[in-house]
mmCIF file of C-alpha atoms and ligand atoms in Angstrom:
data_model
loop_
_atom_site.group_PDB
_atom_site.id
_atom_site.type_symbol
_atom_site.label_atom_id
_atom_site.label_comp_id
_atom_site.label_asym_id
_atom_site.label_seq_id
_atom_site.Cartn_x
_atom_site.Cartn_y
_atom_site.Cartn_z
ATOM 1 C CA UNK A 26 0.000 0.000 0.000
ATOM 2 C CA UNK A 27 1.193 3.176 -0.786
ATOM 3 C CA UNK A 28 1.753 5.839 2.198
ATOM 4 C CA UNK A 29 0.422 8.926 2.178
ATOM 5 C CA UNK A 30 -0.986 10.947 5.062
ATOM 6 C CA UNK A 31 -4.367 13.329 4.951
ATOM 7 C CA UNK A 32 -6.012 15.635 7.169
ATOM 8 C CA UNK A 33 -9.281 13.796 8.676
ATOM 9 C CA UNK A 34 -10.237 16.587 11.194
ATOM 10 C CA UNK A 35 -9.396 20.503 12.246
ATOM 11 C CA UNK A 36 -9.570 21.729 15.683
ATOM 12 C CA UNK A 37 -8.878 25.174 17.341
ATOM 13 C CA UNK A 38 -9.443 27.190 20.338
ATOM 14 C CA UNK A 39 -9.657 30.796 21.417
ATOM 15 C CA UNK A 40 -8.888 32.130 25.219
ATOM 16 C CA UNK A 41 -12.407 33.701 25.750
ATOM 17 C CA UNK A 42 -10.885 37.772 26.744
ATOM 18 C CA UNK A 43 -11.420 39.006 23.272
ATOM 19 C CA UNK A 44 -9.487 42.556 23.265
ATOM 20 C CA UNK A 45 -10.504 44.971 20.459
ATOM 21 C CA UNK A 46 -8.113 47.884 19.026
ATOM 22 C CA UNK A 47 -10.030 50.300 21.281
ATOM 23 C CA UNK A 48 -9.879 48.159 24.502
ATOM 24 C CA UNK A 49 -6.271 47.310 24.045
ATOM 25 C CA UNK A 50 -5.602 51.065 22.419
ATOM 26 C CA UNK A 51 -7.691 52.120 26.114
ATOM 27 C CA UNK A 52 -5.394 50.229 28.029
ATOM 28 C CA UNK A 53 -1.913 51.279 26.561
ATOM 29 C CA UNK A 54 -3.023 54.632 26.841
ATOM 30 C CA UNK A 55 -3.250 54.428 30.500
ATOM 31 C CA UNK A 56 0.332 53.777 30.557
ATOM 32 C CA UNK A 57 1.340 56.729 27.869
ATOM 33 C CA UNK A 58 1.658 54.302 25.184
ATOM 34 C CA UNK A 59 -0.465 56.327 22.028
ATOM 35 C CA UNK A 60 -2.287 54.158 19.303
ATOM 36 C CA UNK A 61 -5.117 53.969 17.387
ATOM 37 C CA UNK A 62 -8.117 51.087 16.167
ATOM 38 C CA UNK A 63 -7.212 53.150 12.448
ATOM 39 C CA UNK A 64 -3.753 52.721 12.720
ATOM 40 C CA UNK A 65 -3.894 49.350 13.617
ATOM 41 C CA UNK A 66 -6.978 48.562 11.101
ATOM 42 C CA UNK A 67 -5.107 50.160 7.926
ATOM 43 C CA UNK A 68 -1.711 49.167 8.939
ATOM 44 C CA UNK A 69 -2.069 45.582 9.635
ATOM 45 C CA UNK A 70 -6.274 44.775 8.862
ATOM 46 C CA UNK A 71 -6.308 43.718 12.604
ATOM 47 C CA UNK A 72 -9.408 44.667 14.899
ATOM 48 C CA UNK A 73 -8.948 42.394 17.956
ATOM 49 C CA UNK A 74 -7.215 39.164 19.136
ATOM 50 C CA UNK A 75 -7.475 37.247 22.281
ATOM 51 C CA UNK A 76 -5.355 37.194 25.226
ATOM 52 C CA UNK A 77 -5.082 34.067 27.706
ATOM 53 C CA UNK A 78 -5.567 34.819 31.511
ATOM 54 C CA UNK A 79 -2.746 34.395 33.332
ATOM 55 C CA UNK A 80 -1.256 30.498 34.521
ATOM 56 C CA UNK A 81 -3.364 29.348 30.923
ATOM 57 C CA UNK A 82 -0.489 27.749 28.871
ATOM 58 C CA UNK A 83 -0.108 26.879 25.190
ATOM 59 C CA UNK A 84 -0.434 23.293 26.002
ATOM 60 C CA UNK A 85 -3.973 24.607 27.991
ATOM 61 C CA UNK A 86 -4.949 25.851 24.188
ATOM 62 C CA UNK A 87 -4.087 23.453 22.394
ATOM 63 C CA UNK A 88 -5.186 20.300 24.105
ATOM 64 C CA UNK A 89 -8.666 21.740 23.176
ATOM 65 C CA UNK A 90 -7.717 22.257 19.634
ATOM 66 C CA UNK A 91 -6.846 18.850 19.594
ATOM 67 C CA UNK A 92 -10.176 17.380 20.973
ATOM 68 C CA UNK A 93 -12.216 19.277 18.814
ATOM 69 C CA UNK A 94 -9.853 18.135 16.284
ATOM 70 C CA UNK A 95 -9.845 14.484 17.353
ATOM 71 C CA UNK A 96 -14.025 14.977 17.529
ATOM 72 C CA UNK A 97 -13.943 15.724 14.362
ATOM 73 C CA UNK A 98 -11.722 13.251 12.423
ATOM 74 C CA UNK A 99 -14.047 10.342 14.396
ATOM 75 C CA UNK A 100 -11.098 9.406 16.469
ATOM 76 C CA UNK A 101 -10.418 8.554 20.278
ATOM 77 C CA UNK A 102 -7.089 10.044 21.542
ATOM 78 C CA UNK A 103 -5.726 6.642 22.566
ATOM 79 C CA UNK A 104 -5.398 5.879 18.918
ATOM 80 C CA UNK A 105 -2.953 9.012 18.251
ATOM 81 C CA UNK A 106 0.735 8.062 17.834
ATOM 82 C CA UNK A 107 2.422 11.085 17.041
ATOM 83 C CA UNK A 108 2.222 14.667 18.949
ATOM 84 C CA UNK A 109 3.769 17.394 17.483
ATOM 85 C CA UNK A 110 3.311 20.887 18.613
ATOM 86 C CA UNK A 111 4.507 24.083 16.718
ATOM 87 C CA UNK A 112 5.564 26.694 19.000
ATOM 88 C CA UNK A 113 7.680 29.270 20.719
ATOM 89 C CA UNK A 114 5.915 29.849 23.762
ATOM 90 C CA UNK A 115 6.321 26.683 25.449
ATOM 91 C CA UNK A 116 4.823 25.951 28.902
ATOM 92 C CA UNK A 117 8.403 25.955 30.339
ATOM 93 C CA UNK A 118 11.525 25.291 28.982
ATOM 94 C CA UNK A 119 11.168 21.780 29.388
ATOM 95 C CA UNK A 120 9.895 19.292 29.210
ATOM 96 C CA UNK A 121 7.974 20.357 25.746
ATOM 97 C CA UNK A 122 4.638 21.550 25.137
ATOM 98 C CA UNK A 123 3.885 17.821 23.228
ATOM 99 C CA UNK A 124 4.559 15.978 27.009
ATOM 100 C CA UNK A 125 2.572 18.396 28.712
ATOM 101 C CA UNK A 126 -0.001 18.063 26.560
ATOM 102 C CA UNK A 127 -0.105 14.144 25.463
ATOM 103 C CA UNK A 128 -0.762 13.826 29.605
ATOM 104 C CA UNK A 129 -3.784 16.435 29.743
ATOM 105 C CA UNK A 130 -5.159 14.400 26.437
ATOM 106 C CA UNK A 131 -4.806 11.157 29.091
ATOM 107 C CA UNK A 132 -2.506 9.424 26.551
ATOM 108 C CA UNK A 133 0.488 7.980 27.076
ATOM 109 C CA UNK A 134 3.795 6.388 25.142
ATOM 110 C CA UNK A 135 3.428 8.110 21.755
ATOM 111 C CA UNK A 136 5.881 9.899 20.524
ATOM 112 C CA UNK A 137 5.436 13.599 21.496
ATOM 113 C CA UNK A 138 7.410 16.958 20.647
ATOM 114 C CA UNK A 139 7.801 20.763 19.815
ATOM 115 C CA UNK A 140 8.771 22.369 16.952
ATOM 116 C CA UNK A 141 10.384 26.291 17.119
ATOM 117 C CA UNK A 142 10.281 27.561 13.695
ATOM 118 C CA UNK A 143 8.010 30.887 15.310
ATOM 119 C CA UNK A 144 5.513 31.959 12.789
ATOM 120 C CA UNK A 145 6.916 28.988 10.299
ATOM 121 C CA UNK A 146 6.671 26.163 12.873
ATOM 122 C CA UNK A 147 2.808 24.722 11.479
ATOM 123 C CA UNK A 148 4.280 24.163 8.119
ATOM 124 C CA UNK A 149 7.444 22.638 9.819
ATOM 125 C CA UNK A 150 5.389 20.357 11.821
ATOM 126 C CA UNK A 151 2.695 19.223 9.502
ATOM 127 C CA UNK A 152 6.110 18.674 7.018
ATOM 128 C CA UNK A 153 7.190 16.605 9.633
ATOM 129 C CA UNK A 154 4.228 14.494 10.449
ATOM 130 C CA UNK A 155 3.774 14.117 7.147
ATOM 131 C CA UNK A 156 7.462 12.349 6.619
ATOM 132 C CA UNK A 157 6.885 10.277 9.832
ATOM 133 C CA UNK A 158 4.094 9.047 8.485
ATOM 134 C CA UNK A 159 5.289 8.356 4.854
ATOM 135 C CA UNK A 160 8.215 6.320 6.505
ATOM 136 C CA UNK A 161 6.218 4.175 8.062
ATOM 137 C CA UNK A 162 7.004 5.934 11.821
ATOM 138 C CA UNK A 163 3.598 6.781 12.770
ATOM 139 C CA UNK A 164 -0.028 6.340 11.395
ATOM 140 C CA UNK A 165 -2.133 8.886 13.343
ATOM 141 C CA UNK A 166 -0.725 12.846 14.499
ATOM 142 C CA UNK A 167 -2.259 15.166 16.063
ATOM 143 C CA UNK A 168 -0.291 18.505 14.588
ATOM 144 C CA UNK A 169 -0.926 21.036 16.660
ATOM 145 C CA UNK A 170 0.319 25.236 16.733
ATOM 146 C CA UNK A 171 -0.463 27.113 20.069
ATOM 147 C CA UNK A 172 0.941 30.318 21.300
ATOM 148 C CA UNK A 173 0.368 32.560 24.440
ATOM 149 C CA UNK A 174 2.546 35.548 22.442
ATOM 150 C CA UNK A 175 0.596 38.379 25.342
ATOM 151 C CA UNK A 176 3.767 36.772 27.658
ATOM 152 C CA UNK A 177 6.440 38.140 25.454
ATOM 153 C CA UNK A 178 5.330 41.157 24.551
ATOM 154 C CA UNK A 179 6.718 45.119 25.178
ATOM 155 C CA UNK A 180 3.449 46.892 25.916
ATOM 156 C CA UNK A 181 5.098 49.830 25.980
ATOM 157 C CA UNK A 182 6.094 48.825 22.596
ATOM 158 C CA UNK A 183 3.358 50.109 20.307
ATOM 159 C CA UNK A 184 5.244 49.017 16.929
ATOM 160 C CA UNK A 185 4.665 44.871 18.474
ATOM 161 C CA UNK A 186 2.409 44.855 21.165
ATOM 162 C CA UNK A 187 -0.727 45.581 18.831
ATOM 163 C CA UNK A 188 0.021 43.066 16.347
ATOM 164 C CA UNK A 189 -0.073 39.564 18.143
ATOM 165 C CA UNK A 190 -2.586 37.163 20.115
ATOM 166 C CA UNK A 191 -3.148 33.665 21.621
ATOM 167 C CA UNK A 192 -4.925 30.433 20.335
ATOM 168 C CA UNK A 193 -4.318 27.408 19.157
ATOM 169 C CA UNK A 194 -5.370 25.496 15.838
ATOM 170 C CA UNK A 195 -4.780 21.424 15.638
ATOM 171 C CA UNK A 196 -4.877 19.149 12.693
ATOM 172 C CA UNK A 197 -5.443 15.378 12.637
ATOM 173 C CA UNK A 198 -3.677 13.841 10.240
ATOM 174 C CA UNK A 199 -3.718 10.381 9.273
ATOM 175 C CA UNK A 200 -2.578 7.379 7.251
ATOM 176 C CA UNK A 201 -4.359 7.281 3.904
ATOM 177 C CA UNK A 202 -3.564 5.598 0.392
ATOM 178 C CA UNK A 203 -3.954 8.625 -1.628
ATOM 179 C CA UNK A 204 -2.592 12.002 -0.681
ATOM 180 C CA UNK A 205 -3.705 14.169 1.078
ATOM 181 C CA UNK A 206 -0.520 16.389 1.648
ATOM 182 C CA UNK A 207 1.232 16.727 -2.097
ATOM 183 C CA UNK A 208 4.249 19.040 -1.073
ATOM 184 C CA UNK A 209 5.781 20.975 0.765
ATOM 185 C CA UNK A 210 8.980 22.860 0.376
ATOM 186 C CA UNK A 211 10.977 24.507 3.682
ATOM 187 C CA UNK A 212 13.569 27.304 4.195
ATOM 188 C CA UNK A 213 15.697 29.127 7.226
ATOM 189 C CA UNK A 214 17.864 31.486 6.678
ATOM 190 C CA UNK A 215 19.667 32.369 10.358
ATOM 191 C CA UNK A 216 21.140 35.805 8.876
ATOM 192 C CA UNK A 217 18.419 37.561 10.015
ATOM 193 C CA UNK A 218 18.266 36.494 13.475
ATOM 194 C CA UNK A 219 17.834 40.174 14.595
ATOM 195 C CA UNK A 220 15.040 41.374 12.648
ATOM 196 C CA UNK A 221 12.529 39.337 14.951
ATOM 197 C CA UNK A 222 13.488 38.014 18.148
ATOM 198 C CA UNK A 223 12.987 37.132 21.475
ATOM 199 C CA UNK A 224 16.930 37.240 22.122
ATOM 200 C CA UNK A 225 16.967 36.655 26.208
ATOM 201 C CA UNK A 226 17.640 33.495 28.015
ATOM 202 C CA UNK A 227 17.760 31.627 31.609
ATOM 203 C CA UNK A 228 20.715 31.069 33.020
ATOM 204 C CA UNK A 229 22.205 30.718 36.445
ATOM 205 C CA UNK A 230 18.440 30.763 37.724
ATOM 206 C CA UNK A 231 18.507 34.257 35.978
ATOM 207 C CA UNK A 232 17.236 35.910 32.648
ATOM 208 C CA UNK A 233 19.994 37.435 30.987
ATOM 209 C CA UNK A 234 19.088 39.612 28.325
ATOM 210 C CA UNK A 235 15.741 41.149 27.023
ATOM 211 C CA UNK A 236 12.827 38.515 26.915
ATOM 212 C CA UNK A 237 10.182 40.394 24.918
ATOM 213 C CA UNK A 238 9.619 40.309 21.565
ATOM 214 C CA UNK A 239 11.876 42.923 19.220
ATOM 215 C CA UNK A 240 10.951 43.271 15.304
ATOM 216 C CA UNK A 241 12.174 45.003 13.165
ATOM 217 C CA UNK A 242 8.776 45.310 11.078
ATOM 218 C CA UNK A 243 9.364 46.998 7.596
ATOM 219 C CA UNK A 244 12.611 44.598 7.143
ATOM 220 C CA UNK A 245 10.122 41.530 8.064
ATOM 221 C CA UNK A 246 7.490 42.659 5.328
ATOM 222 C CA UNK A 247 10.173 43.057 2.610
ATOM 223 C CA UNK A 248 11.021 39.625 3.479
ATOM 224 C CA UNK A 249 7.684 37.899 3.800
ATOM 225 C CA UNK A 250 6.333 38.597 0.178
ATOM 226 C CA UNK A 251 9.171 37.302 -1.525
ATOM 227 C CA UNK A 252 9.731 34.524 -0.058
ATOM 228 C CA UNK A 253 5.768 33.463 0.506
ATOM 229 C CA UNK A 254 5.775 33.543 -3.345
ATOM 230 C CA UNK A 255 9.039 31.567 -4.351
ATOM 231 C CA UNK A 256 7.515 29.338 -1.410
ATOM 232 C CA UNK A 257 4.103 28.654 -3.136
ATOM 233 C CA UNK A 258 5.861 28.224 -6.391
ATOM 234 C CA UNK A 259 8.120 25.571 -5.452
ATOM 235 C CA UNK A 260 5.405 23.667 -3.458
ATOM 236 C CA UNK A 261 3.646 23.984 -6.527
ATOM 237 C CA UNK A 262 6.112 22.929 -9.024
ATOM 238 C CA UNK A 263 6.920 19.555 -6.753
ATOM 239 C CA UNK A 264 3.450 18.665 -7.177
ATOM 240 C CA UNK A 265 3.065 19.138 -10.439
ATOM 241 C CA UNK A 266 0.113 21.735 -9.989
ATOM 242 C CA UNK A 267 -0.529 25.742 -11.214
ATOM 243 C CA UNK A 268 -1.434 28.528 -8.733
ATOM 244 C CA UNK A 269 -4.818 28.311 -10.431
ATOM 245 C CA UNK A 270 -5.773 24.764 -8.902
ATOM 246 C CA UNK A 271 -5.222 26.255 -5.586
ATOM 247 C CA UNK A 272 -8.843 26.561 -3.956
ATOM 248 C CA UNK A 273 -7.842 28.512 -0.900
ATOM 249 C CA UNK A 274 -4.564 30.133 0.041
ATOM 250 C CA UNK A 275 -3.741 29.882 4.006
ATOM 251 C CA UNK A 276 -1.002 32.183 4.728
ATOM 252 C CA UNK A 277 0.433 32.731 8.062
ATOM 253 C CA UNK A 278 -2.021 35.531 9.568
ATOM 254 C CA UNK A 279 0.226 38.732 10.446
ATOM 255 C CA UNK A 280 -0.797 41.552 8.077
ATOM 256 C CA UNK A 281 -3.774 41.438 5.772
ATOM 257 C CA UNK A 282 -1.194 43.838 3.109
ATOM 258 C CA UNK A 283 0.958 40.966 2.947
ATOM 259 C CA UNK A 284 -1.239 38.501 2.850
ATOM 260 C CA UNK A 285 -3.004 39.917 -0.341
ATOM 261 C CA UNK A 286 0.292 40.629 -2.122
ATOM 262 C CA UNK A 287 1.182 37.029 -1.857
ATOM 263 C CA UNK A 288 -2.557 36.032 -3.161
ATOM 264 C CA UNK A 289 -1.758 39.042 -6.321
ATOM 265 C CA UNK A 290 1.698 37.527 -7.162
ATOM 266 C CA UNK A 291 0.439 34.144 -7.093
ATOM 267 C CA UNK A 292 -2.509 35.628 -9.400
ATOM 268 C CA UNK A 293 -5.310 34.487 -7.244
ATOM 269 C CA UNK A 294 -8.460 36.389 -6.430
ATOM 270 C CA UNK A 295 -8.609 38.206 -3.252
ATOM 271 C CA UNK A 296 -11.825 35.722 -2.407
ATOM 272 C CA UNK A 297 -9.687 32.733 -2.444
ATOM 273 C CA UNK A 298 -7.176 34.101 0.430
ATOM 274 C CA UNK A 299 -8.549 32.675 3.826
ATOM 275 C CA UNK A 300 -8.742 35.470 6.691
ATOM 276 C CA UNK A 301 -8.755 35.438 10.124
ATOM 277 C CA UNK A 302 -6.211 38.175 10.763
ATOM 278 C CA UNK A 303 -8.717 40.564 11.681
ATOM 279 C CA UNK A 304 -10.377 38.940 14.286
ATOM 280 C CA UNK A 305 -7.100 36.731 16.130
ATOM 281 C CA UNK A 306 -4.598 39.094 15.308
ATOM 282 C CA UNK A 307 -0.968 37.437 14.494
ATOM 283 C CA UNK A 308 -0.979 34.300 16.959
ATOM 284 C CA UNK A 309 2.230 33.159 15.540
ATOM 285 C CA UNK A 310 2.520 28.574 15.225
ATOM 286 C CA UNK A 311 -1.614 28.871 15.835
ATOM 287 C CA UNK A 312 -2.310 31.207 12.785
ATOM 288 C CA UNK A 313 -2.443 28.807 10.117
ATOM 289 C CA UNK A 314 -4.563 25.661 11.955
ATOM 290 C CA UNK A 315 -6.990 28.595 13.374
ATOM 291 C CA UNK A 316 -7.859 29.913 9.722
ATOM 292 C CA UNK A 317 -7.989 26.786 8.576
ATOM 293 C CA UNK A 318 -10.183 25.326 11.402
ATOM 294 C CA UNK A 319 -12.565 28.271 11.233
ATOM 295 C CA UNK A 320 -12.423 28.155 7.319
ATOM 296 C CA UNK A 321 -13.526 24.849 7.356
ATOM 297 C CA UNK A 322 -16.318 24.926 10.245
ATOM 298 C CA UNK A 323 -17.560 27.755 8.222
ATOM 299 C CA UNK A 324 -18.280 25.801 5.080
ATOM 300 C CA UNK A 325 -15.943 27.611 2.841
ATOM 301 C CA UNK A 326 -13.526 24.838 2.516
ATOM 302 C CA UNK A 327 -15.128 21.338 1.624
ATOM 303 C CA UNK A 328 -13.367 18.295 1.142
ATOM 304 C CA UNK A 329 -11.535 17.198 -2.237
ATOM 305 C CA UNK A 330 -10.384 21.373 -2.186
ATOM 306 C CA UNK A 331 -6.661 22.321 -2.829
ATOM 307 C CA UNK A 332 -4.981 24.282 -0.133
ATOM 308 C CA UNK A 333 -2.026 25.935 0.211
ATOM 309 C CA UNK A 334 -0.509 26.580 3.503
ATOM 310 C CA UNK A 335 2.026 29.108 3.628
ATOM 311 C CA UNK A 336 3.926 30.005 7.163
ATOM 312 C CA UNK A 337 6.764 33.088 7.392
ATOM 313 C CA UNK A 338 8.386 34.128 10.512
ATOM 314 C CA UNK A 339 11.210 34.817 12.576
ATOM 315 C CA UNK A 340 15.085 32.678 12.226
ATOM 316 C CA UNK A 341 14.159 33.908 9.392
ATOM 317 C CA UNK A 342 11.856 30.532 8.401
ATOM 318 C CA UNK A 343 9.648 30.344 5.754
ATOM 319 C CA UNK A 344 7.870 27.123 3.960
ATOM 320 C CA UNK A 345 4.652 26.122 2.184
ATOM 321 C CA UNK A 346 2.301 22.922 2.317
ATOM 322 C CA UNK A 347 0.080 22.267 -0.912
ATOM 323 C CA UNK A 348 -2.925 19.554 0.025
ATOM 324 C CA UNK A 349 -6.052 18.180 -1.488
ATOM 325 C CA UNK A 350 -7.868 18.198 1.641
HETATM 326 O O1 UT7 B 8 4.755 36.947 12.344
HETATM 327 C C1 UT7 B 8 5.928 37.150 11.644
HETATM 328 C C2 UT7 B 8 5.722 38.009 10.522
HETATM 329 N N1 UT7 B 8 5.569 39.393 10.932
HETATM 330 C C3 UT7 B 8 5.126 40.230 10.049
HETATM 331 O O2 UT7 B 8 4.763 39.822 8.972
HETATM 332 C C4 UT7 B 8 5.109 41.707 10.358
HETATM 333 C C5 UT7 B 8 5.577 42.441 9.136
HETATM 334 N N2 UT7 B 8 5.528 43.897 9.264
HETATM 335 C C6 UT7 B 8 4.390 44.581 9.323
HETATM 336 O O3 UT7 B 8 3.311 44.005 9.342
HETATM 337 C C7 UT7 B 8 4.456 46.088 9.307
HETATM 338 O O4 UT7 B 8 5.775 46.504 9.016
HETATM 339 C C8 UT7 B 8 3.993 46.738 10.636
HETATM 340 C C9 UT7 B 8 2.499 46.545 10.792
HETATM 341 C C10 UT7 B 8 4.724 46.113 11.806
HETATM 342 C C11 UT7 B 8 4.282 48.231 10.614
HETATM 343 O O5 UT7 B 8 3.636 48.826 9.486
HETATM 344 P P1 UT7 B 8 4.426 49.884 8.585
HETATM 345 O O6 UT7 B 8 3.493 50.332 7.556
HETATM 346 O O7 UT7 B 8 5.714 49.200 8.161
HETATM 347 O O8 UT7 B 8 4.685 51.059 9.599
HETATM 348 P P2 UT7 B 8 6.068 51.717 10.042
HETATM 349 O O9 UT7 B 8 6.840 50.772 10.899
HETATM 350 O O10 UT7 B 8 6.726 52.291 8.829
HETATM 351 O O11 UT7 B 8 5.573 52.914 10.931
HETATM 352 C C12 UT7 B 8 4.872 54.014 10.357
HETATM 353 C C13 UT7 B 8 4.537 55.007 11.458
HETATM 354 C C14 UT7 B 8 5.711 55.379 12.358
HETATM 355 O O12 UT7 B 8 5.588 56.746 12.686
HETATM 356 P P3 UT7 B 8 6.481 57.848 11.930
HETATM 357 O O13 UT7 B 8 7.903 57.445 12.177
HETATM 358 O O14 UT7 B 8 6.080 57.748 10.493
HETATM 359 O O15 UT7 B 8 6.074 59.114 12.588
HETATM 360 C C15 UT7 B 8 5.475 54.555 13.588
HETATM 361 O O16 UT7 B 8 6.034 55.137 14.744
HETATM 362 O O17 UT7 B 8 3.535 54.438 12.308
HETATM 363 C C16 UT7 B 8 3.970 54.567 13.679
HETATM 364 N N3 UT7 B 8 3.426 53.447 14.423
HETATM 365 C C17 UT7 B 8 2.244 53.476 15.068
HETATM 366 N N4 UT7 B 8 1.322 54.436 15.188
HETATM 367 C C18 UT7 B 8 0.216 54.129 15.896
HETATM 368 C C19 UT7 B 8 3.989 52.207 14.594
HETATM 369 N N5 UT7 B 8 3.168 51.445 15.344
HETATM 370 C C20 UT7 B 8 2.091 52.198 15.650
HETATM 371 C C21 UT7 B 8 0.908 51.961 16.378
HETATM 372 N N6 UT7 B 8 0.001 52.949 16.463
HETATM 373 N N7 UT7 B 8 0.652 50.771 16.957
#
């Protein structure tokens, strides 16, 4: 039999606090910090996100992205083999998020890890999955992205602190003779280290250095469009496919300006990009399974579509997924 793997069921989940531009434009006002819901909404095409209450952890997201995904692919947890969670906001340093999170889901002895490729790390992961499964490693993943970014951002830092949220989207995806997932083509490129990090660290039961977010945002945008379309078009060309059989484009939520630039070099109407930028804000590993999730529980995206998943972030990392779903 050949091995393939396919997506059987989407997940995600939202901390309730849903904080608007005005809200969180209220709030950094208080502290002298001066920004606007216009600013933000022309800038960026954000107009709220949601922010986890404090002790709620990504693993707390995404375990119930991954039971609503689980619900929906039909499957019990105890049949999952694989765990892999995208993200750079781990519960702790270790062990991973995957551990943490394997326990809450009341499993045990599967395999179970993170992936840190930041706004990349989806792609990364369901790249990965997908491999593990083609090889014969697993037969059933739950691919998961989850991200409390509110805990590493300056809010005093109005060029960041208005851009990102919290969530978590999940995936299951499973064995399956015909594919599913056609290709996917990854990239890093550790020159640009500075232009978005997080660069502090624990040591000697100390931080040392600065651990908020820092981005350098006009250098990031150059970036992103480029590479999101060389991205597509290799994913593309591996699969033997043309940007016109893509159904729905899926690009890493951040900024709705570079999200339509991709979908315009790509030559793909606007009504095929997938957006959920303006309501969850850039929520890093979770952007990608929460559009899709909510794309799909919507009724836009229906089974037998093409899809093309497309992740950007900081390292720099970049990567696309193409998939009949
Ligand atoms: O997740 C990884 C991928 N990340 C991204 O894709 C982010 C990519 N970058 C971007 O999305 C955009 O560069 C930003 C949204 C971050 C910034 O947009 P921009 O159009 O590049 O604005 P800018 O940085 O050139 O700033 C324009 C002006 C500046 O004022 P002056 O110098 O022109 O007087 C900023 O100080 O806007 C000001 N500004 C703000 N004003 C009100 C910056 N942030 C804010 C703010 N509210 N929150």
């Amino acid at each position: 039999m050949a091995r393939f793997s396919s997506i059987t069921g989407t997940g995600s989940y939202l901390p309730p606090r849903r904080v608007t531009n005005a809200d969180l434009a209220e709030e950094l006002a208080a502290k002298g910090v001066e920004t606007s819901d216009q600013w933000i909404v022309e800038r960026t095409g954000i107009r709220a996100r949601h922010f986890a209450d404090d002790g709620v952890t990504s693993s707390d997201l995404g375990v119930e992205a991954a039971r609503r995904a689980l619900e929906a692919a039909g499957i019990a947890a105890s049949e999952i083999d694989l765990i892999i969670v995208a993200t750079s906001t781990p519960d702790m340093i270790f062990p991973s998020a995957a551990c943490i999170l394997q326990h809450k889901l009341g499993i045990a002895g599967c395999a179970a890890f993170d992936v840190q490729a930041v706004c990349s790390g989806f792609v990364y992961a369901l790249t990965v999955a997908d491999s593990l499964i083609k090889t014969g490693t697993a037969n059933k993943a739950l691919v998961i992205g989850a991200e409390v970014f509110s805990r590493i951002l300056d809010f005093s830092d109005r060029t960041t602190c208005v851009l990102f949220g919290d969530g978590a989207g999940a995936v299951v995806l499973e064995l399956s003779e015909t594919p599913g997932i056609l290709a996917s083509d990854l990239h890093a490129d550790g020159k640009h280290v500075g232009i978005l990090c997080v660069p502090g660290t624990v040591s000697g039961g100390k931080v040392l250095g600065d651990p908020l977010l820092k981005m350098d945002g006009q250098a990031v945008f150059k970036l992103a469009v480029g590479v999101l379309e060389q991205a597509a078009r290799a994913t593309l060309a591996k699969a033997g496919r043309e940007a016109a059989d893509i159904d729905w484009l899926i690009p890493h939520q951040a900024n709705i300006r570079i999200m339509q630039g991709t979908a315009r070099k790509l030559k793909l109407p606007l009504d095929k990009l997938v957006v959920t930028v303006d309501q969850h804000g850039n929520t890093s590993a979770a952007s990608i399974p929460l559009a899709l999730d909510a794309a799909v529980r919507s009724g836009k995206i229906s089974r037998g579509q093409t899809l093309m998943l497309e992740g950007v972030g900081g390292g720099f990392t970049w990567g696309a997924v193409l998939l009949d779903f």
